[in-house]
Short mmCIF file of N, CA and C in Angstrom, two decimals:
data_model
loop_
_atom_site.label_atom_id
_atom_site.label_comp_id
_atom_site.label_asym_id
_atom_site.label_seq_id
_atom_site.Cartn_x
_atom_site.Cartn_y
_atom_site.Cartn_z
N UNK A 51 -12.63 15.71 6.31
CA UNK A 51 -13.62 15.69 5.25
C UNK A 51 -13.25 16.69 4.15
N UNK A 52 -12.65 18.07 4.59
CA UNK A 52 -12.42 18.70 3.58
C UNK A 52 -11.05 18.24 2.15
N UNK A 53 -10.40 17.58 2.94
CA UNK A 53 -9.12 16.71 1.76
C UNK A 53 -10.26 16.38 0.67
N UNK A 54 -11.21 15.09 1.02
CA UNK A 54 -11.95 14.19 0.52
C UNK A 54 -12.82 15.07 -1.13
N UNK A 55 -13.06 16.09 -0.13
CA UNK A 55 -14.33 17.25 -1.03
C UNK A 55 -13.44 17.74 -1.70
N UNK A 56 -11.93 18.46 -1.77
CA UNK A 56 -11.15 18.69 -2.61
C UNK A 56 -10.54 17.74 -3.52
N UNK A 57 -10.03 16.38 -3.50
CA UNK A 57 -10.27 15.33 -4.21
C UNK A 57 -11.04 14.78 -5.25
N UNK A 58 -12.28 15.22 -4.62
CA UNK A 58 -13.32 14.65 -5.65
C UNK A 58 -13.94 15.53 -6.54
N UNK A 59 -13.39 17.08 -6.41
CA UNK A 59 -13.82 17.69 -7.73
C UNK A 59 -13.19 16.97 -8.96
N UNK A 60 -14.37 17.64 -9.77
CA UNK A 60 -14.28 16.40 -10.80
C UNK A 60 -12.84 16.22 -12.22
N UNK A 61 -12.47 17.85 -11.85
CA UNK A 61 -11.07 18.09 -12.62
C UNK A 61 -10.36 17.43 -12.08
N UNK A 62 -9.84 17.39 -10.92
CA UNK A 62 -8.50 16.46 -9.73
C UNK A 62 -8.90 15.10 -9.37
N UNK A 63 -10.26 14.95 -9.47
CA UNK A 63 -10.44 12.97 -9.70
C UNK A 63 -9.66 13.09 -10.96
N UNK A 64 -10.20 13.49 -11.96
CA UNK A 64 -9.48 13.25 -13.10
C UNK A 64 -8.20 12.65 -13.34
N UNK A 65 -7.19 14.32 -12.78
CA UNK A 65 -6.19 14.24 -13.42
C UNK A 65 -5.60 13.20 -11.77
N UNK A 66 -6.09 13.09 -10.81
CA UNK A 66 -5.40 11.73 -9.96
C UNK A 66 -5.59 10.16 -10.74
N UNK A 67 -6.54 10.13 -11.27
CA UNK A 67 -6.15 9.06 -11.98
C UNK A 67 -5.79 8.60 -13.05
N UNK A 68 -5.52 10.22 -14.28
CA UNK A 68 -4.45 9.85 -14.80
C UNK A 68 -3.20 9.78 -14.97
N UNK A 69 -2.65 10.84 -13.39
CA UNK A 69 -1.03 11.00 -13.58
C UNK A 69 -0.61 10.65 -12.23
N UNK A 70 -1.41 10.37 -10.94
CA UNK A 70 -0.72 9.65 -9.82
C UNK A 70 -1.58 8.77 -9.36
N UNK A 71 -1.43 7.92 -10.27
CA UNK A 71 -1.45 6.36 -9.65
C UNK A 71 -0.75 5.31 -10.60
N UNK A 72 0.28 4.91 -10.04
CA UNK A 72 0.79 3.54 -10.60
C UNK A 72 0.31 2.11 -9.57
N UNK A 73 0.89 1.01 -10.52
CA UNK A 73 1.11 -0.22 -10.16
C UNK A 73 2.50 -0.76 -9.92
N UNK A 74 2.77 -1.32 -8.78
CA UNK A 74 3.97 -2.50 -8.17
C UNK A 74 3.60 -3.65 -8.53
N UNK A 75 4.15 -4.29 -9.38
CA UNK A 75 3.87 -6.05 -10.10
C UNK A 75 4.86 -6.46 -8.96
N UNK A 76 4.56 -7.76 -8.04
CA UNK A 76 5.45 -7.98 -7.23
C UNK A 76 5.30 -9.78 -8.02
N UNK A 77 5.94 -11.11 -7.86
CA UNK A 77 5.39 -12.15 -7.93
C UNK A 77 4.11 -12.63 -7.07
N UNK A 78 3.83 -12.35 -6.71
CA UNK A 78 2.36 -12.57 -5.61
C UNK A 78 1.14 -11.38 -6.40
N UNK A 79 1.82 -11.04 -6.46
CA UNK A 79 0.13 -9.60 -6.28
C UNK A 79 0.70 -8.23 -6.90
N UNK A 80 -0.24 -7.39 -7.60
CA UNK A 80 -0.39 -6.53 -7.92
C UNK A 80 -0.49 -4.74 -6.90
N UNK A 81 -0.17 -4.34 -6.73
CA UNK A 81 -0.18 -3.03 -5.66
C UNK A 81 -0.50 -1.97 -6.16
N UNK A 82 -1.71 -1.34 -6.22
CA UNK A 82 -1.75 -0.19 -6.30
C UNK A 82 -1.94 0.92 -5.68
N UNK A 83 -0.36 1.97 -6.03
CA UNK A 83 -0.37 2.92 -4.86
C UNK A 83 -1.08 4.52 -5.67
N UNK A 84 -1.44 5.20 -4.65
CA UNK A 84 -1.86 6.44 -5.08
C UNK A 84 -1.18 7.50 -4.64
N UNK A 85 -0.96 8.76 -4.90
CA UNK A 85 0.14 9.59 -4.53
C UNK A 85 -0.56 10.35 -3.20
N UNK A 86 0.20 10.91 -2.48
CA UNK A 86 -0.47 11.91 -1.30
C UNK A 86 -1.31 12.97 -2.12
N UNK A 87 -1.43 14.01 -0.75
CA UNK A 87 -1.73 14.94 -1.60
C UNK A 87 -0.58 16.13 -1.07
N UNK A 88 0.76 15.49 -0.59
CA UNK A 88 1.76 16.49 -0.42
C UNK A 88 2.83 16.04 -1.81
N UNK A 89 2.65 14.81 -2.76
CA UNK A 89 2.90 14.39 -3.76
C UNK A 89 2.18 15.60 -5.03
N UNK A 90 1.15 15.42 -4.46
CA UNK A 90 0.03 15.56 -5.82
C UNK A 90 0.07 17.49 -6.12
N UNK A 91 0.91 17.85 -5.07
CA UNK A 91 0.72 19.34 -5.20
C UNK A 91 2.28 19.51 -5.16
N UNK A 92 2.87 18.72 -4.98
CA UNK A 92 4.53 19.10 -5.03
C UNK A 92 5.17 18.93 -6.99
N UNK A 93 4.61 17.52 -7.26
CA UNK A 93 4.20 17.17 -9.00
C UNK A 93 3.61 18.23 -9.93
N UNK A 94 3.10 18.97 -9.49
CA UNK A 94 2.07 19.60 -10.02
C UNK A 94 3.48 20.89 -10.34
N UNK A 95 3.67 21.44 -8.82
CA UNK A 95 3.98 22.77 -8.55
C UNK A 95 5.92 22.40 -9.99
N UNK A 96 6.21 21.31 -9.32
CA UNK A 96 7.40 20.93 -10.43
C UNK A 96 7.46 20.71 -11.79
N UNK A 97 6.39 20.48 -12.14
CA UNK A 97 6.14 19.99 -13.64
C UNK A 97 6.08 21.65 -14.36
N UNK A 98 5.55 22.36 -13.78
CA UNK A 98 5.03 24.04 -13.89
C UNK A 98 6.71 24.56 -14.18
N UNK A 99 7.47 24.29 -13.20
CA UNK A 99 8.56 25.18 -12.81
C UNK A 99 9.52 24.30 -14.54
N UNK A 100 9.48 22.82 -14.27
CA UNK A 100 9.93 22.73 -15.19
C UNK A 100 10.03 23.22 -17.10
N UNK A 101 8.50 23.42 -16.83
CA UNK A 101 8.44 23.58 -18.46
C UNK A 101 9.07 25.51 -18.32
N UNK A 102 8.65 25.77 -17.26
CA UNK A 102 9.43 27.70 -17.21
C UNK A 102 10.78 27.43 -17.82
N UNK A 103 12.00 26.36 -16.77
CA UNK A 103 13.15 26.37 -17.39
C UNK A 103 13.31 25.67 -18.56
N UNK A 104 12.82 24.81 -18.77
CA UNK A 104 12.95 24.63 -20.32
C UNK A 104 13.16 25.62 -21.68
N UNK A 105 11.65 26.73 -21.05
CA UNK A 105 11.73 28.19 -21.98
C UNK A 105 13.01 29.19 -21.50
N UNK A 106 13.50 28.76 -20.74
CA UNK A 106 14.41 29.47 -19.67
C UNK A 106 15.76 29.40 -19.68
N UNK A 107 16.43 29.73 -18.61
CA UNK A 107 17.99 29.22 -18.18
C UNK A 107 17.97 27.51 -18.46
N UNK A 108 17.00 26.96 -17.84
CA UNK A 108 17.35 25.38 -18.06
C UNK A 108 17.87 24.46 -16.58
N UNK A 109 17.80 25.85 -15.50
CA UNK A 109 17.91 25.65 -14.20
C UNK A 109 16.77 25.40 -13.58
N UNK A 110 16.88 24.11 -12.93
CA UNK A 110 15.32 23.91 -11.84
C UNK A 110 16.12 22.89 -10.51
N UNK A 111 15.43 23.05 -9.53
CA UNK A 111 15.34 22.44 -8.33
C UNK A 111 13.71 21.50 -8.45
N UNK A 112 14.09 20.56 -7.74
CA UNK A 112 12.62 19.99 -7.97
C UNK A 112 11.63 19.43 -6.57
N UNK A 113 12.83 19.02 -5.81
CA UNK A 113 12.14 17.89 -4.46
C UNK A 113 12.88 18.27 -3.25
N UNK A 114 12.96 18.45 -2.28
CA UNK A 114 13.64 18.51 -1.15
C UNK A 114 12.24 18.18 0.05
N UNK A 115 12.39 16.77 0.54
CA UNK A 115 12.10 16.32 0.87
C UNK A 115 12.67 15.15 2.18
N UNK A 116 12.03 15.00 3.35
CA UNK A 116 12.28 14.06 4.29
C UNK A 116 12.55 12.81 3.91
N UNK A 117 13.05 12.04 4.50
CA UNK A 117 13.03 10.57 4.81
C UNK A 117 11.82 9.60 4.67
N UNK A 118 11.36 9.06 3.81
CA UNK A 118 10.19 7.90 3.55
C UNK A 118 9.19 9.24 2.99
N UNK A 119 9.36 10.28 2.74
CA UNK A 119 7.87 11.23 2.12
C UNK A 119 7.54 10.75 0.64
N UNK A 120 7.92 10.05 -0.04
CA UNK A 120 7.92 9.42 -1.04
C UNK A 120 8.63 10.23 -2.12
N UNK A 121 9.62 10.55 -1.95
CA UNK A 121 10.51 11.25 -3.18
C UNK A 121 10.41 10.14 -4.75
N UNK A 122 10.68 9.64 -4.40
CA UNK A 122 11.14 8.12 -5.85
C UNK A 122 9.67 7.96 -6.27
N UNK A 123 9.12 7.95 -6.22
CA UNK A 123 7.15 8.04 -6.18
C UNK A 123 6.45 9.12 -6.77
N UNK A 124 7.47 10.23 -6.22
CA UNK A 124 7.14 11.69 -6.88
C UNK A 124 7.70 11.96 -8.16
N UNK A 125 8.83 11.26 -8.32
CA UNK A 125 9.46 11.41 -9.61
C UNK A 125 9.25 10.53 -10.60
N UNK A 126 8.42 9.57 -10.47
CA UNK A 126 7.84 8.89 -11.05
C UNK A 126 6.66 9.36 -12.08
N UNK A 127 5.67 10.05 -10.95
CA UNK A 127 4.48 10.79 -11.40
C UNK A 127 4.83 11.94 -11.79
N UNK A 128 6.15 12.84 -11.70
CA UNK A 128 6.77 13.76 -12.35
C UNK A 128 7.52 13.37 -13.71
N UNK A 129 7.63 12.34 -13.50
CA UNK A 129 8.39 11.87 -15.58
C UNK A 129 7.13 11.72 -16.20
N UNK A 130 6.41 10.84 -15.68
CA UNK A 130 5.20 10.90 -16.61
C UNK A 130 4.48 12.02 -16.74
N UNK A 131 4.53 13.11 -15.67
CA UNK A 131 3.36 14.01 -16.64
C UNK A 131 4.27 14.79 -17.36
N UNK A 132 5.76 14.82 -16.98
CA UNK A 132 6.40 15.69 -18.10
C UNK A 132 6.16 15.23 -19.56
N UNK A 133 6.06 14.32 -19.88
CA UNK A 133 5.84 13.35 -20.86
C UNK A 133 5.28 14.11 -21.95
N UNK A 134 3.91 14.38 -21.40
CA UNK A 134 2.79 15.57 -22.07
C UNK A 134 3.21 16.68 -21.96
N UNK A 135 3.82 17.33 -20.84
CA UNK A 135 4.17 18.74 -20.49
C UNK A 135 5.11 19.73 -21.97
N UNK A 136 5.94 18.46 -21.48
CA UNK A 136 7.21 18.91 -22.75
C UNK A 136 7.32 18.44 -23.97
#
């Protein structure tokens, strides 16, 4: 229950539905996925580090991550909020 109650403050509903959630157009059907919340705090913590090196060396690390944790998913919702960031 406590994920749920952190979720639904009303700043992080927010920004979950404007920077992690896309759509999969498949021929059949439409998919919409939503990011974790080991996504939604890893995006967050990278987008931060990124705009540092930008002002910076220009050096960043971004993802180191397991097998199926959704890396390609994360960088997805990490291009787009750089979008605004930078």
């Amino acid at each position: 229950m406590e994920k749920l109650e952190g979720m639904f403050r009303k700043d992080r509903l927010l920004d979950i539905i404007r920077n992690f959630v896309c759509f999969n157009n498949t021929n059949d059907k439409t998919i919409k996925i939503l990011a974790a919340y080991h996504q939604y705090f890893a995006v967050h913590k990278a987008a931060k580090r990124a705009v540092e090196a930008v002002a910076g060396d220009g050096k960043i690390g971004v993802f180191w991550h397991t097998q199926g944790s959704g890396k390609s998913l994360s960088m997805v919702f990490l291009a787009h909020m750089l979008q605004d960031a930078l």
